[in-house]
XYZ file of C-alpha atoms in Angstrom:
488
model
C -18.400 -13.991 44.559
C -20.077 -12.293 41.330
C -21.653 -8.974 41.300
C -24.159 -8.693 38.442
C -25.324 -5.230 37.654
C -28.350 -4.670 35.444
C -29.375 -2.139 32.634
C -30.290 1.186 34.767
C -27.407 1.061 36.651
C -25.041 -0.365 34.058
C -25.701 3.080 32.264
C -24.695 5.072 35.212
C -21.096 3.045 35.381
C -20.641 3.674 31.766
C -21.653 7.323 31.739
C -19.133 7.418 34.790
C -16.855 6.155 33.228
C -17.373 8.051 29.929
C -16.860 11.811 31.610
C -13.670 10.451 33.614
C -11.932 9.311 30.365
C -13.111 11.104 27.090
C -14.094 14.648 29.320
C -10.856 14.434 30.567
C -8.652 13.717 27.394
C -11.234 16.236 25.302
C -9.544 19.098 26.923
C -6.287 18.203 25.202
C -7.405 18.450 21.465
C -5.607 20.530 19.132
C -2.866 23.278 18.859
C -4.512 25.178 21.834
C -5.554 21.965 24.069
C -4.300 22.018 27.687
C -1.099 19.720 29.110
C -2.066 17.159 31.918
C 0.493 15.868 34.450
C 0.760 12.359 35.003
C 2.121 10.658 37.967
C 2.678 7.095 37.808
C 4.305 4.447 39.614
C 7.431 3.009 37.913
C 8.630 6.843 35.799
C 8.956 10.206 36.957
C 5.548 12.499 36.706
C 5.558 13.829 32.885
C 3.686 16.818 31.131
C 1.641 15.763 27.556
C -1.287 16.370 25.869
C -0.842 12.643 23.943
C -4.683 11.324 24.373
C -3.620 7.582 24.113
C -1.079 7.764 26.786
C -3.089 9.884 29.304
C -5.841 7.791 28.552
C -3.790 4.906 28.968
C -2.787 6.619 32.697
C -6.768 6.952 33.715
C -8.344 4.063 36.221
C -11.115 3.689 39.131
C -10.953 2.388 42.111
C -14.746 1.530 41.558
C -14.111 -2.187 39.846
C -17.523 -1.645 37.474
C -15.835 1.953 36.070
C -12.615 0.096 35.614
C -13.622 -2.457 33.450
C -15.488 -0.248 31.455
C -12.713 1.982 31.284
C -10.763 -0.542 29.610
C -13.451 -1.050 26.724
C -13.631 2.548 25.927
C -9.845 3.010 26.329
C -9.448 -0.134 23.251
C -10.635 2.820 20.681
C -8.015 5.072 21.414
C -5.395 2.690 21.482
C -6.893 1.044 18.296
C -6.522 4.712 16.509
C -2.823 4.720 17.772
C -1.984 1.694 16.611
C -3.328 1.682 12.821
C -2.046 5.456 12.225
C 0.108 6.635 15.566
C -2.445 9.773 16.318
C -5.953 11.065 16.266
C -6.599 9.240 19.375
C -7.832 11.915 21.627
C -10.314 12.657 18.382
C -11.650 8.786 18.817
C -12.888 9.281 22.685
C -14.507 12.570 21.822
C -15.915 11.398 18.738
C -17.044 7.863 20.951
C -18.586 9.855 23.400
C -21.188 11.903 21.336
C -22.113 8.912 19.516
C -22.885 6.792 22.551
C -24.743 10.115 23.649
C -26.752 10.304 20.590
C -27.411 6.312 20.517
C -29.107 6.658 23.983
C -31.139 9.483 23.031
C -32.361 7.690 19.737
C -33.248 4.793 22.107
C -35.085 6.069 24.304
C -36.896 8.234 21.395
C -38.591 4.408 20.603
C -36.015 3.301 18.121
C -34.744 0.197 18.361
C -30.624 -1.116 18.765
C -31.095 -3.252 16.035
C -32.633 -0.362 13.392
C -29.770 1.821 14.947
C -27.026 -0.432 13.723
C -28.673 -0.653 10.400
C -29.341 3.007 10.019
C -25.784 4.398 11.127
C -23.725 1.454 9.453
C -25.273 2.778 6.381
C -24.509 6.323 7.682
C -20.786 5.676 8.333
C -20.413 4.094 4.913
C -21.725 7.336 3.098
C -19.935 10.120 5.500
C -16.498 7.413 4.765
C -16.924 7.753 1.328
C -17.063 11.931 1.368
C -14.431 12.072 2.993
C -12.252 10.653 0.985
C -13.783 12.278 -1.969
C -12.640 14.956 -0.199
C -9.268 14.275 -0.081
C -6.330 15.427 -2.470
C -2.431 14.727 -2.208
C -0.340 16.610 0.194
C 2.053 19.071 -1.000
C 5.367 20.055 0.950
C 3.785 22.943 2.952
C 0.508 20.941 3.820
C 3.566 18.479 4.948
C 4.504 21.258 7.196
C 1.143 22.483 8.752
C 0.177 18.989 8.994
C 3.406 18.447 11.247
C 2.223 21.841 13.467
C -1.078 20.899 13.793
C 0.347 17.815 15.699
C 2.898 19.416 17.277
C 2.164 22.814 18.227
C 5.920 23.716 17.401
C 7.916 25.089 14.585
C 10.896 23.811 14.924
C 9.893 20.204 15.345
C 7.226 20.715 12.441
C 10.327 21.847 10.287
C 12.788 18.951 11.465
C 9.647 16.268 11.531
C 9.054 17.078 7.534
C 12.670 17.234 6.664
C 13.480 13.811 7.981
C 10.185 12.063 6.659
C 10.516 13.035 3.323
C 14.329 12.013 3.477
C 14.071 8.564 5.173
C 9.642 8.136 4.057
C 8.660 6.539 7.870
C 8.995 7.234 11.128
C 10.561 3.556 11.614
C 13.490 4.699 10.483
C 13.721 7.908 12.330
C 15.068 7.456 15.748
C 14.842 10.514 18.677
C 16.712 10.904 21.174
C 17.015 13.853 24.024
C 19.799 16.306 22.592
C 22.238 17.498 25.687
C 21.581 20.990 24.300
C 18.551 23.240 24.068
C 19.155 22.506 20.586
C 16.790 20.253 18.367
C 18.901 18.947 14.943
C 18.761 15.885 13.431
C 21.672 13.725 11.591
C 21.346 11.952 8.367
C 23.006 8.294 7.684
C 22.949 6.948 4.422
C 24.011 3.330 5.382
C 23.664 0.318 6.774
C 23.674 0.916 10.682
C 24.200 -1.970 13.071
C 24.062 -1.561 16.878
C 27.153 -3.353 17.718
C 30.643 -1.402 18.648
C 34.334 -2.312 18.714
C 34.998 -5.062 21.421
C 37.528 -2.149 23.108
C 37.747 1.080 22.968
C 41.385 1.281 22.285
C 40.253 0.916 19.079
C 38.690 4.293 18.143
C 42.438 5.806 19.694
C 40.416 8.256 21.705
C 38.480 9.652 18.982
C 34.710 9.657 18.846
C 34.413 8.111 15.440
C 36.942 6.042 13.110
C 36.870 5.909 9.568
C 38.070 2.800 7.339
C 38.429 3.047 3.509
C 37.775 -0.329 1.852
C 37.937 -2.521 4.921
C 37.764 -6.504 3.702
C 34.712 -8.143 6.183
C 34.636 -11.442 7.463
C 31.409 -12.863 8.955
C 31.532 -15.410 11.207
C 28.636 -17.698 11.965
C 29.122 -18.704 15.260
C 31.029 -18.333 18.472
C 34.781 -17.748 17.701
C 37.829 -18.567 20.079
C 41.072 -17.982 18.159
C 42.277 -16.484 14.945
C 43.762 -20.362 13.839
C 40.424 -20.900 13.350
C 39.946 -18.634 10.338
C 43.524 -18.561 9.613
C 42.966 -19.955 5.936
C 40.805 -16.961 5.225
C 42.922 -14.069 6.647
C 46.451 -14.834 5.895
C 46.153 -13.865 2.166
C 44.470 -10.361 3.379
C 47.380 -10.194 6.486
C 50.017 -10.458 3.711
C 48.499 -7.069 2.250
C 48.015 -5.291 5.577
C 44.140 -4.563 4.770
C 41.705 -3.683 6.957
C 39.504 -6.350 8.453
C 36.545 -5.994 10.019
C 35.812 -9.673 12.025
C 31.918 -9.773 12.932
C 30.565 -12.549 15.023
C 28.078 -14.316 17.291
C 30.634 -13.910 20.238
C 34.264 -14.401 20.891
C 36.463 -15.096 23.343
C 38.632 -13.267 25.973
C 41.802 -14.722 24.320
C 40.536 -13.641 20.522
C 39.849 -9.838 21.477
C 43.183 -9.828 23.105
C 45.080 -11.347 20.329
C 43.110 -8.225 18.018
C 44.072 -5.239 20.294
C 47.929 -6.366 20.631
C 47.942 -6.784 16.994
C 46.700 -3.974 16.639
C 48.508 -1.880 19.279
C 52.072 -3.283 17.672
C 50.560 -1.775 14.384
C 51.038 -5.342 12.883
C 47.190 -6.225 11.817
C 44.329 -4.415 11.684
C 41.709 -6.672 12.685
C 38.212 -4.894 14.116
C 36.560 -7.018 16.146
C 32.656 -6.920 16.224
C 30.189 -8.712 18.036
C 26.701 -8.638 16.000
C 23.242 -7.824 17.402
C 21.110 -11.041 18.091
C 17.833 -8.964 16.605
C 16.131 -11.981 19.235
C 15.546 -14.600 16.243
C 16.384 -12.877 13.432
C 20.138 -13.124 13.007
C 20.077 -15.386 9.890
C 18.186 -12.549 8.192
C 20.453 -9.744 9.761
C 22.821 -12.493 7.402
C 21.300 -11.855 4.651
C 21.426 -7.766 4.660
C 24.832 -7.932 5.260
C 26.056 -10.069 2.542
C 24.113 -7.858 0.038
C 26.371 -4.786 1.251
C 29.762 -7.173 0.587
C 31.161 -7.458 -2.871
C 34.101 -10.303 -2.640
C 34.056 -9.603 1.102
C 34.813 -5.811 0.083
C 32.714 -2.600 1.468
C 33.538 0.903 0.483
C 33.657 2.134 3.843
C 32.874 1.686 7.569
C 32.355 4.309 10.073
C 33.086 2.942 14.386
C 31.672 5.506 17.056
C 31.484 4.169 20.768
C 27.790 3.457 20.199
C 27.190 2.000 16.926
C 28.758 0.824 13.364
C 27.916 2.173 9.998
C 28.879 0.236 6.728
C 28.662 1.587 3.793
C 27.941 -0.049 -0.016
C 28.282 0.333 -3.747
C 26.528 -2.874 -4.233
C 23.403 -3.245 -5.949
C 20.955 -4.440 -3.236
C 17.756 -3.874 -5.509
C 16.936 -8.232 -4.983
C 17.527 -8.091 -0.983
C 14.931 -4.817 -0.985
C 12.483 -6.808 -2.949
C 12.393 -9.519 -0.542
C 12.215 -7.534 2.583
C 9.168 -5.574 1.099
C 7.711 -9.132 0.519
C 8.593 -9.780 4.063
C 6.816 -6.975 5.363
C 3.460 -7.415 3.420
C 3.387 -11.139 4.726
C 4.413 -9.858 8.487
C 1.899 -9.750 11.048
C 3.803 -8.883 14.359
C 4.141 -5.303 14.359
C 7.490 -5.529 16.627
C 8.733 -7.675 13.830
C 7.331 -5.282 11.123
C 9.236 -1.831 12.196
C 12.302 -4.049 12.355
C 11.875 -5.238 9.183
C 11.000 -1.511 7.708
C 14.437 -0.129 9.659
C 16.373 -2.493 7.677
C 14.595 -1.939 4.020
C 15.051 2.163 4.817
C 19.176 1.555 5.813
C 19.432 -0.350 2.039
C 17.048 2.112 0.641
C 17.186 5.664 1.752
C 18.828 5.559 4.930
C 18.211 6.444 8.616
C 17.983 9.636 10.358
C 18.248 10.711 14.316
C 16.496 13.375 15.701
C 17.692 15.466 18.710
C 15.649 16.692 20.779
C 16.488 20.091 22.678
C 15.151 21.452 25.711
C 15.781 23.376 28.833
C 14.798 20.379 31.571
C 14.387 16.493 31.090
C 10.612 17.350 31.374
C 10.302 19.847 28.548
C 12.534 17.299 26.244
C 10.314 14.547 27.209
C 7.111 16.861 26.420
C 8.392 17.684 23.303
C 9.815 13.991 22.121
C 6.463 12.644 22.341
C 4.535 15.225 20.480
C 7.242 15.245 18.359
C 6.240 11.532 17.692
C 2.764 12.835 17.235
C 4.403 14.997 13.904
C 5.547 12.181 12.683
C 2.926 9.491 13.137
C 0.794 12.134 11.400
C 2.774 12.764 8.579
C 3.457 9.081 7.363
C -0.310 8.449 7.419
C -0.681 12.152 5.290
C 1.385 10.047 2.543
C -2.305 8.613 1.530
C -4.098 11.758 1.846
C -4.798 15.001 3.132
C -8.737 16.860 4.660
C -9.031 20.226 5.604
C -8.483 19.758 9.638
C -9.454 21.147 13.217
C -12.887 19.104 12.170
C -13.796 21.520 9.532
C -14.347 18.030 7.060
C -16.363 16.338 9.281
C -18.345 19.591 9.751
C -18.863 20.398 6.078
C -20.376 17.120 6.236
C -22.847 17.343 8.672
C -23.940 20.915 6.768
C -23.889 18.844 3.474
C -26.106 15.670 5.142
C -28.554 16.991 7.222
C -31.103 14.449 6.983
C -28.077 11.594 8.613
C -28.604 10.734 12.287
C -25.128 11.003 12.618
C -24.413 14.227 11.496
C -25.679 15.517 14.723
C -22.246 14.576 16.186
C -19.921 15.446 13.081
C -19.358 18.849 14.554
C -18.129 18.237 18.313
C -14.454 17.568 17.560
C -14.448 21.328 15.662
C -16.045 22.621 18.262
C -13.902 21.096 21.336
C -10.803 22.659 19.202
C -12.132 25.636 19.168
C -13.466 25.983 23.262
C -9.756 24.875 23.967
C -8.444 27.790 22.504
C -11.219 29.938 24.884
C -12.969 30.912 22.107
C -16.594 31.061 23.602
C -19.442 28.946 21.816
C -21.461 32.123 20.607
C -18.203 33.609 18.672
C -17.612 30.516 17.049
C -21.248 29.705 16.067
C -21.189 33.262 14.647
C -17.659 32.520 12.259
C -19.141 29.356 11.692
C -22.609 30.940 9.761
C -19.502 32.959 7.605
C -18.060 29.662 6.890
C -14.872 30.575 8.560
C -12.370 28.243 10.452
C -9.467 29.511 13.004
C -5.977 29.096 11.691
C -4.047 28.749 14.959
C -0.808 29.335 13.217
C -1.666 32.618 11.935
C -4.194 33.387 14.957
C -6.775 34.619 12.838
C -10.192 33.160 11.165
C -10.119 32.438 7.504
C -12.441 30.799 5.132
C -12.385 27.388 5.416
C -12.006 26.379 1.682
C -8.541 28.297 1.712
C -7.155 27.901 4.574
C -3.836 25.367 5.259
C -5.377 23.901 8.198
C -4.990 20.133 7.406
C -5.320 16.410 8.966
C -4.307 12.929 7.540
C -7.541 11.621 5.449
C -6.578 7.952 7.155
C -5.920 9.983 10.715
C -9.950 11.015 10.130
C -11.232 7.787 9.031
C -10.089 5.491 11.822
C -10.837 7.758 14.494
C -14.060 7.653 13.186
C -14.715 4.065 12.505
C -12.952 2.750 15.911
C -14.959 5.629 18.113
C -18.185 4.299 15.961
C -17.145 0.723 16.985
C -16.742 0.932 20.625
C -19.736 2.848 21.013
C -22.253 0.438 19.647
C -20.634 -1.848 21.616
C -21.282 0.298 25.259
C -25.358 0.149 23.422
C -25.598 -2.933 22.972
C -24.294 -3.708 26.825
C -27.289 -5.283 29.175
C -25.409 -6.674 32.265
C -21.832 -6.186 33.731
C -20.703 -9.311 35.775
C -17.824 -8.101 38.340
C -15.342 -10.341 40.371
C -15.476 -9.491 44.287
C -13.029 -10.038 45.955
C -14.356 -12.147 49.406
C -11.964 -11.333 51.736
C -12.111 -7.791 50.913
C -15.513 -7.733 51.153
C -15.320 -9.450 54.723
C -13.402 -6.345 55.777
C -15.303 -3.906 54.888
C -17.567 -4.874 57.682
């Protein structure tokens, strides 16, 4: 059975809907913006203030809400996909414009004259804001990162890493077993394969081999007869050998480790990451690291291997960046940028300190925040906290839309429980809150600062969704028969 609902109460079920999501995640914006617990069914219940994933956490039991829900919930998960934050910005900024649609509306104007009037509007308040934007410096790197995170040390380890490694897809966090948060710094190729036996690393955490020879082997491998012709020459020598392959046999690893435990050969025995599909390219990385089968070093800890190259790998770096600007899976992309960064500028890990397992978690995930924000700032940097969008609306007065430019500033500010009459009185002086200082300063000086792409998208995707909740006439629903049978 079908339940169709019509226009009066289809507005009701969105405005629902509306308050439950965007009124909910609004309380989280900015450095000031309140923590939500969320329980769910398969993890643990978690602190954040992440708008995408507590939006991603919020449902009805009423089937009409739900589905609408899941519209409005496509904007912030839009936002977080093209540039990793401003997501809770989206649903706030979504909200007021649906709110101001539906007032224009019923003032006599017409959907269609709407669309036309604010895609026109959007255009010109686009355009500002980039001319508004300038390059980021090193410090606006920094207060960029704290206006995401909320944290100086994670600001300060987020920028250091970024500007060694330039994208988060080749930064990878981890919870630290300490209160401390560090990060370490590889400049190398890491793969995340390990010795096929312990035995190998002799009880340390980490080996190091000088000028190993590699051999890779395409395929599954059962003896050493089967390579013979290739190793004998390098046995004769007693070098180093580092065997990779697609898988090997009991027999084979225990051939290495009694050849190695008689101190006879050294043969380390890998077995390489599938990558799914793409082993043939994982191929082609390696064999740009290998001169004559030769590397300058290799580094085996019980979780991973890191080899390292003099080669020049300049023509395998200008294919993967071709790769990457003709790849349209996004799983496939990051993988692709991991392994450009390990032959370009290398990979870092971040550790992530913390008292509990629930202030680690907290903190990895704005920490993610930090750096979503600051590989988008690469493009651009506005003055933040709103204050662009603001200046704006003060600049534009005769736009529709510039009724709604100054919410987000003004939902920053409330969260800090700053009341609405203080701020509209700093906001007549032209003065903006630095949270990091804790004081109000103009807001042409001050080192307050968002992504320029962060502001845009938020922007454009809260914009999209809303027209699209407008332009809605009927909601057709799915009832479930039986269930509907028992309710009577």
């Amino acid at each position: 059975m079908k339940n169709v609902i019509g226009p009066d109460e289809l507005k009701i079920k969105i405005k629902e809907a509306l308050e439950l999501l965007c009124d909910t995640v609004s309380k989280t914006l900015g450095p000031s913006g309140n923590n939500i617990l969320l329980d769910t069914k398969d993890l643990a219940p978690f602190i954040t203030n992440d708008g995408v994933t507590i939006a991603s956490s919020i449902s009805s039991s009423d089937e009409a809400t739900k589905a609408l829900l899941e519209i409005i919930k496509e904007a912030s998960m839009k936002t977080n996909e093209m540039v990793g934050d401003g997501t809770t910005t989206t649903l706030v900024l979504l909200k007021a414009i649906y709110d101001l649609g539906l007032k224009e509306i019923e003032k006599g104007t017409s959907l269609c004259n709407l669309k036309k009037i604010w895609h026109e509007e959007l255009k010109k308040i686009l355009d500002e804001i980039e001319q508004k934007s300038r390059k980021p410096t090193t410090n606006d790197l920094y207060q960029i990162a704290y206006s995401a995170c909320n944290d100086e040390v994670l600001s300060k380890v987020s920028v250091e890493t970024i500007l060694k490694v330039k994208t988060k897809n080749a930064i990878k966090i981890l919870a630290s077993k300490t209160k401390k948060t560090y990060f370490d710094y590889v400049n190398g190729y890491v793969l995340n394969s390990f010795l096929s036996h312990e035995y190998f690393l002799n009880g340390d955490d980490k080996i190091e081999i000088p000028h190993p020879y590699v051999l890779i082997y395409k395929g599954f491998l059962d003896s050493l007869e089967e390579i013979s012709s290739m190793i004998n020459p390098l046995l004769k020598d007693k070098e180093s050998i580092i065997l990779m392959t697609e898988g090997y046999s009991k027999e084979l690893k225990e051939t290495c480790l009694s050849l190695y435990y008689e101190k006879k050969v050294y043969i380390y025995l890998l077995e390489l990451p599938t990558y799914d599909s793409m082993l043939f390219e994982l191929y082609k990385d390696l064999e740009s690291l290998i001169d004559l089968s030769h590397l300058k070093e290799a580094v085996f800890t019980r979780e991973e291997t890191i080899l390292f190259s003099n080669q020049d790998t300049n023509k395998r770096k200008e294919e993967l960046k071709k790769e990457i600007l003709m790849c349209h899976s996004n799983y496939q992309k990051e993988d692709l940028q991991r392994r450009l960064s390990m032959l370009e500028t290398g990979l870092c890990t971040i550790y992530v300190g913390g008292y509990t397992e629930v202030e680690k978690k907290e903190k990895i995930m704005r920490l993610e925040d930090a750096l979503c924000s600051l590989e988008v700032s690469f493009y651009g940097v506005n003055i933040g906290s709103g204050v662009t969008l603001y200046q704006i609306k003060k600049e534009n007065k005769n736009l529709v839309l510039s009724e709604i430019l100054d919410i987000p500033l003004k939902q920053i500010i409330l969260n800090n429980g700053i009341s609405s009459l203080e701020l509209e009185k700093h906001l007549e002086k032209n003065e903006i809150y630095n949270f990091t200082l804790e004081k109000w300063e103009d807001m042409n000086l001050t080192n307050v600062l968002d992504a320029t792409k962060v502001c845009t998208t938020s922007l454009q995707n809260a914009f999209s969704i809303a027209l699209m909740l407008l332009n809605l006439s009927f909601l057709v629903i799915n009832v479930d028969e039986k269930n509907e049978r028992d309710e009577f």
